[in-house]
Amino acid sequence: MTSNVPTGAATTVARTKWRLARSLAVLRDQINALSPNRSKVADGTVGDTAHSARRSDHNPNALGVVQAIDLTDDPSHGVDNRRLAQALLDSRDSRIKYVIADSEIASGAAGPSPWIWRKYVGTNAHRHHVHISVADDPRLYDDASAWNLPGFDVAPAQAAKPVTKPVYPVLAKGTKGTDVERLQKLLNDKGAKLIVDADFGDRTERAVRAFQKAARLTVDGRVGPQTWEALLS
């Protein structure tokens, strides 16, 4: 999507032919350098089937560039989503289109009420990650300059903490909630084409069984430790 293409407009760019905006790749690398062992379970770039059906910066633009990234909230490793979001706003970086965290959204310089938090009314409250969208102008979204993150740092003790392996409950058909949403996103990362609706229904069960078969696990449609481990590998 170039600067004259509507934000998040659905395009015919194949999902296999996309790349992340260079500015966001730089931001992700900076956060990884600050906290190399942070959880990435809620990280996200290109959108899933649900995103492709609506306007979203997670959809590739007309040039195949994804203009949004989600970075996991992991305070124990120093990456608190709201603190990171505030640092981004405090930077007043011209590349920022908007930032979402904890049911609030704030726009960059070109948006309404720039740099001020307001209520976010979308279906995803963004409590498990911070969402960053960058401007439509390629000169901005592909600006690979380092990000200034005033007040945001990671204590050495947090940076040195070992990699966290998230503990997930056993999930099965009929389960609903945030853990199912994460499961569906992970399955989509492995090639499924699920609508991420946090509802473990028939299609999710079929996707789980297909993944278990491909991974040479017990094919029972239930998601326990072995299936989680394989999905996260």
Coordinates of C-alpha atoms in Angstrom, one line a residue:
M1 CA 0.0 0.0 0.0
T2 CA 1.5 3.3 -1.0
S3 CA 0.7 6.6 0.5
N4 CA -2.3 7.1 -1.8
V5 CA -3.9 3.7 -1.0
P6 CA -6.5 3.5 1.8
T7 CA -5.1 2.1 5.1
G8 CA -5.5 -1.6 5.5
A9 CA -7.4 -2.1 2.2
A10 CA -7.7 -5.7 1.2
T11 CA -5.4 -6.4 -1.7
T12 CA -4.8 -9.3 -4.2
V13 CA -1.2 -9.7 -3.0
A14 CA -0.6 -13.3 -2.2
R15 CA -0.1 -14.0 1.5
T16 CA 3.1 -15.8 0.6
K17 CA 4.5 -12.7 -1.1
W18 CA 4.7 -10.3 1.8
R19 CA 7.3 -8.6 3.9
L20 CA 7.3 -6.6 7.1
A21 CA 7.8 -2.8 6.9
R22 CA 11.5 -2.2 7.6
S23 CA 10.8 0.2 10.4
L24 CA 8.9 -2.5 12.3
A25 CA 11.6 -5.1 11.7
V26 CA 14.1 -2.6 13.3
L27 CA 11.8 -2.1 16.2
R28 CA 11.4 -5.8 16.8
D29 CA 15.1 -6.3 16.6
Q30 CA 15.7 -3.6 19.2
I31 CA 13.2 -5.1 21.6
N32 CA 14.7 -8.6 21.0
A33 CA 18.2 -7.1 21.8
L34 CA 16.9 -5.6 25.0
S35 CA 15.1 -8.7 26.1
P36 CA 16.5 -11.7 24.1
N37 CA 14.5 -14.2 26.2
R38 CA 11.2 -12.5 26.1
S39 CA 8.0 -14.4 25.2
K40 CA 6.9 -14.1 21.6
V41 CA 3.7 -16.1 21.9
A42 CA 1.5 -13.1 21.0
D43 CA 3.9 -11.6 18.5
G44 CA 2.2 -11.1 15.1
T45 CA 2.8 -9.6 11.7
V46 CA 0.8 -10.7 8.6
G47 CA -2.9 -11.2 9.4
D48 CA -4.9 -14.4 9.5
T49 CA -8.1 -15.1 7.6
A50 CA -10.2 -12.9 9.9
H51 CA -7.9 -9.9 9.2
S52 CA -8.0 -10.5 5.4
A53 CA -11.8 -10.0 5.5
R54 CA -11.5 -6.5 6.9
R55 CA -9.4 -3.3 6.8
S56 CA -6.2 -4.0 8.8
D57 CA -2.6 -2.9 8.6
H58 CA -1.8 -6.6 9.2
N59 CA -2.9 -7.2 5.6
P60 CA -0.2 -6.7 3.0
N61 CA -0.6 -3.5 1.2
A62 CA -0.5 -3.1 -2.6
L63 CA 3.2 -3.5 -2.6
G64 CA 3.1 -6.6 -0.3
V65 CA 4.2 -4.7 2.8
V66 CA 2.7 -5.4 6.2
Q67 CA 2.5 -2.1 8.1
A68 CA 1.7 -3.5 11.6
I69 CA 3.3 -5.6 14.3
D70 CA 2.2 -7.0 17.6
L71 CA 4.8 -7.5 20.4
T72 CA 4.0 -9.8 23.3
D73 CA 3.4 -8.4 26.8
D74 CA 6.0 -10.0 29.0
P75 CA 6.6 -7.9 32.1
S76 CA 8.7 -10.6 33.8
H77 CA 11.3 -10.1 31.0
G78 CA 11.0 -6.4 31.0
V79 CA 8.6 -6.0 28.0
D80 CA 5.5 -4.4 29.5
N81 CA 3.1 -3.6 26.6
R82 CA 1.7 -0.4 28.1
R83 CA 5.2 0.9 29.1
L84 CA 6.5 0.2 25.6
A85 CA 3.5 1.8 24.0
Q86 CA 4.0 4.9 26.1
A87 CA 7.6 5.1 25.1
L88 CA 6.6 5.0 21.5
L89 CA 4.2 7.8 21.9
D90 CA 6.7 9.8 23.9
S91 CA 9.1 9.5 21.0
R92 CA 6.8 11.4 18.7
D93 CA 8.2 9.4 15.9
S94 CA 6.8 10.4 12.5
R95 CA 6.6 6.8 11.4
I96 CA 3.9 6.0 13.9
K97 CA 0.3 5.8 12.6
Y98 CA -1.2 4.5 15.8
V99 CA -0.5 2.3 18.9
I100 CA -3.0 0.1 20.8
A101 CA -2.6 -1.4 24.2
D102 CA -4.9 -2.3 27.1
S103 CA -8.2 -1.2 25.4
E104 CA -6.8 2.2 24.4
I105 CA -5.5 3.7 21.2
A106 CA -3.4 6.7 20.4
S107 CA -2.7 8.2 17.0
G108 CA 0.5 9.5 15.6
A109 CA 1.0 13.1 14.3
A110 CA -1.3 12.6 11.3
G111 CA -4.3 11.1 13.2
P112 CA -7.0 12.5 15.5
S113 CA -5.9 13.9 18.9
P114 CA -2.2 13.0 18.2
W115 CA -0.3 11.2 21.0
I116 CA -3.3 11.2 23.4
W117 CA -4.8 7.9 24.6
R118 CA -8.5 7.3 23.9
K119 CA -10.8 4.3 24.3
Y120 CA -10.4 1.5 21.8
V121 CA -13.6 -0.2 20.9
G122 CA -12.3 -3.0 18.8
T123 CA -13.1 -6.6 19.6
N124 CA -9.5 -7.4 20.7
A125 CA -8.5 -5.4 23.8
H126 CA -4.8 -5.9 23.0
R127 CA -4.0 -6.8 26.6
H128 CA -1.6 -9.6 25.6
H129 CA 0.5 -7.5 23.3
V130 CA 1.1 -3.9 22.0
H131 CA 0.0 -3.2 18.4
I132 CA 2.1 -0.7 16.4
S133 CA 1.0 0.5 12.9
V134 CA 3.2 2.7 10.8
A135 CA 2.4 5.4 8.3
D136 CA 1.3 4.7 4.7
D137 CA 4.2 6.6 3.1
P138 CA 6.9 4.1 2.0
R139 CA 9.5 6.6 2.9
L140 CA 8.3 6.4 6.5
Y141 CA 7.3 2.8 6.9
D142 CA 10.6 1.6 5.3
D143 CA 12.7 4.1 7.3
A144 CA 15.2 1.7 9.0
S145 CA 16.5 4.2 11.5
A146 CA 16.8 3.1 15.1
W147 CA 13.8 3.9 17.3
N148 CA 14.1 6.3 20.3
L149 CA 12.3 4.7 23.2
P150 CA 12.5 7.3 26.0
G151 CA 12.2 5.8 29.5
F152 CA 12.0 2.2 28.2
D153 CA 14.8 -0.1 29.2
V154 CA 15.2 -3.7 30.5
A155 CA 16.9 -4.4 33.8
P156 CA 19.9 -6.8 33.4
A157 CA 18.3 -9.3 35.7
Q158 CA 15.2 -9.4 33.6
A159 CA 17.2 -9.7 30.3
A160 CA 19.1 -12.6 31.8
K161 CA 16.1 -14.5 32.9
P162 CA 15.8 -17.8 31.0
V163 CA 13.3 -18.3 28.2
T164 CA 9.8 -18.6 29.5
K165 CA 7.8 -21.7 28.3
P166 CA 4.2 -20.6 28.7
V167 CA 2.0 -23.0 30.6
Y168 CA -1.2 -23.6 28.7
P169 CA -4.3 -25.5 29.8
V170 CA -5.5 -28.5 28.0
L171 CA -7.9 -27.4 25.3
A172 CA -10.6 -29.4 23.6
K173 CA -13.7 -28.8 21.5
G174 CA -16.1 -26.5 23.3
T175 CA -13.4 -24.4 25.0
K176 CA -13.5 -20.6 24.5
G177 CA -11.3 -17.8 25.4
T178 CA -7.8 -16.2 25.0
D179 CA -5.9 -19.5 25.0
V180 CA -8.1 -20.7 22.1
E181 CA -7.3 -17.5 20.3
R182 CA -3.6 -18.1 20.7
L183 CA -4.0 -21.7 19.6
Q184 CA -5.8 -20.6 16.4
K185 CA -3.1 -18.1 15.6
L186 CA -0.4 -20.7 16.1
L187 CA -2.3 -23.2 13.9
N188 CA -2.6 -20.5 11.2
D189 CA 1.2 -19.9 11.5
K190 CA 1.5 -23.7 10.6
G191 CA -0.7 -23.4 7.6
A192 CA -4.3 -23.6 8.8
K193 CA -6.8 -21.0 7.6
L194 CA -8.9 -20.5 10.7
I195 CA -11.0 -17.5 11.7
V196 CA -9.5 -16.4 15.0
D197 CA -12.7 -16.2 17.1
A198 CA -11.5 -17.8 20.4
D199 CA -14.0 -20.6 20.0
F200 CA -12.7 -24.2 19.8
G201 CA -15.3 -25.5 17.3
D202 CA -15.3 -28.2 14.6
R203 CA -12.9 -26.4 12.2
T204 CA -10.4 -25.8 15.0
E205 CA -10.6 -29.4 16.0
R206 CA -10.0 -30.5 12.4
A207 CA -7.0 -28.2 12.2
V208 CA -5.6 -29.6 15.5
R209 CA -6.0 -33.1 14.2
A210 CA -4.3 -32.3 10.9
F211 CA -1.4 -30.6 12.7
Q212 CA -1.0 -33.6 15.2
K213 CA -0.9 -36.0 12.3
A214 CA 1.7 -33.9 10.4
A215 CA 3.7 -33.6 13.6
R216 CA 3.5 -37.3 14.3
L217 CA 1.7 -36.8 17.6
T218 CA -1.3 -38.6 19.1
V219 CA -4.2 -37.5 16.9
D220 CA -7.0 -36.9 19.4
G221 CA -8.0 -33.3 18.7
R222 CA -7.1 -32.2 22.2
V223 CA -4.3 -29.7 22.8
G224 CA -2.0 -30.8 25.7
P225 CA 1.7 -30.2 26.5
Q226 CA 3.1 -32.1 23.5
T227 CA 0.9 -30.3 21.0
W228 CA 1.6 -26.9 22.5
E229 CA 5.4 -27.7 22.4
A230 CA 5.2 -28.7 18.8
L231 CA 3.1 -25.6 17.8
L232 CA 5.6 -23.3 19.6
S233 CA 8.7 -24.9 18.0

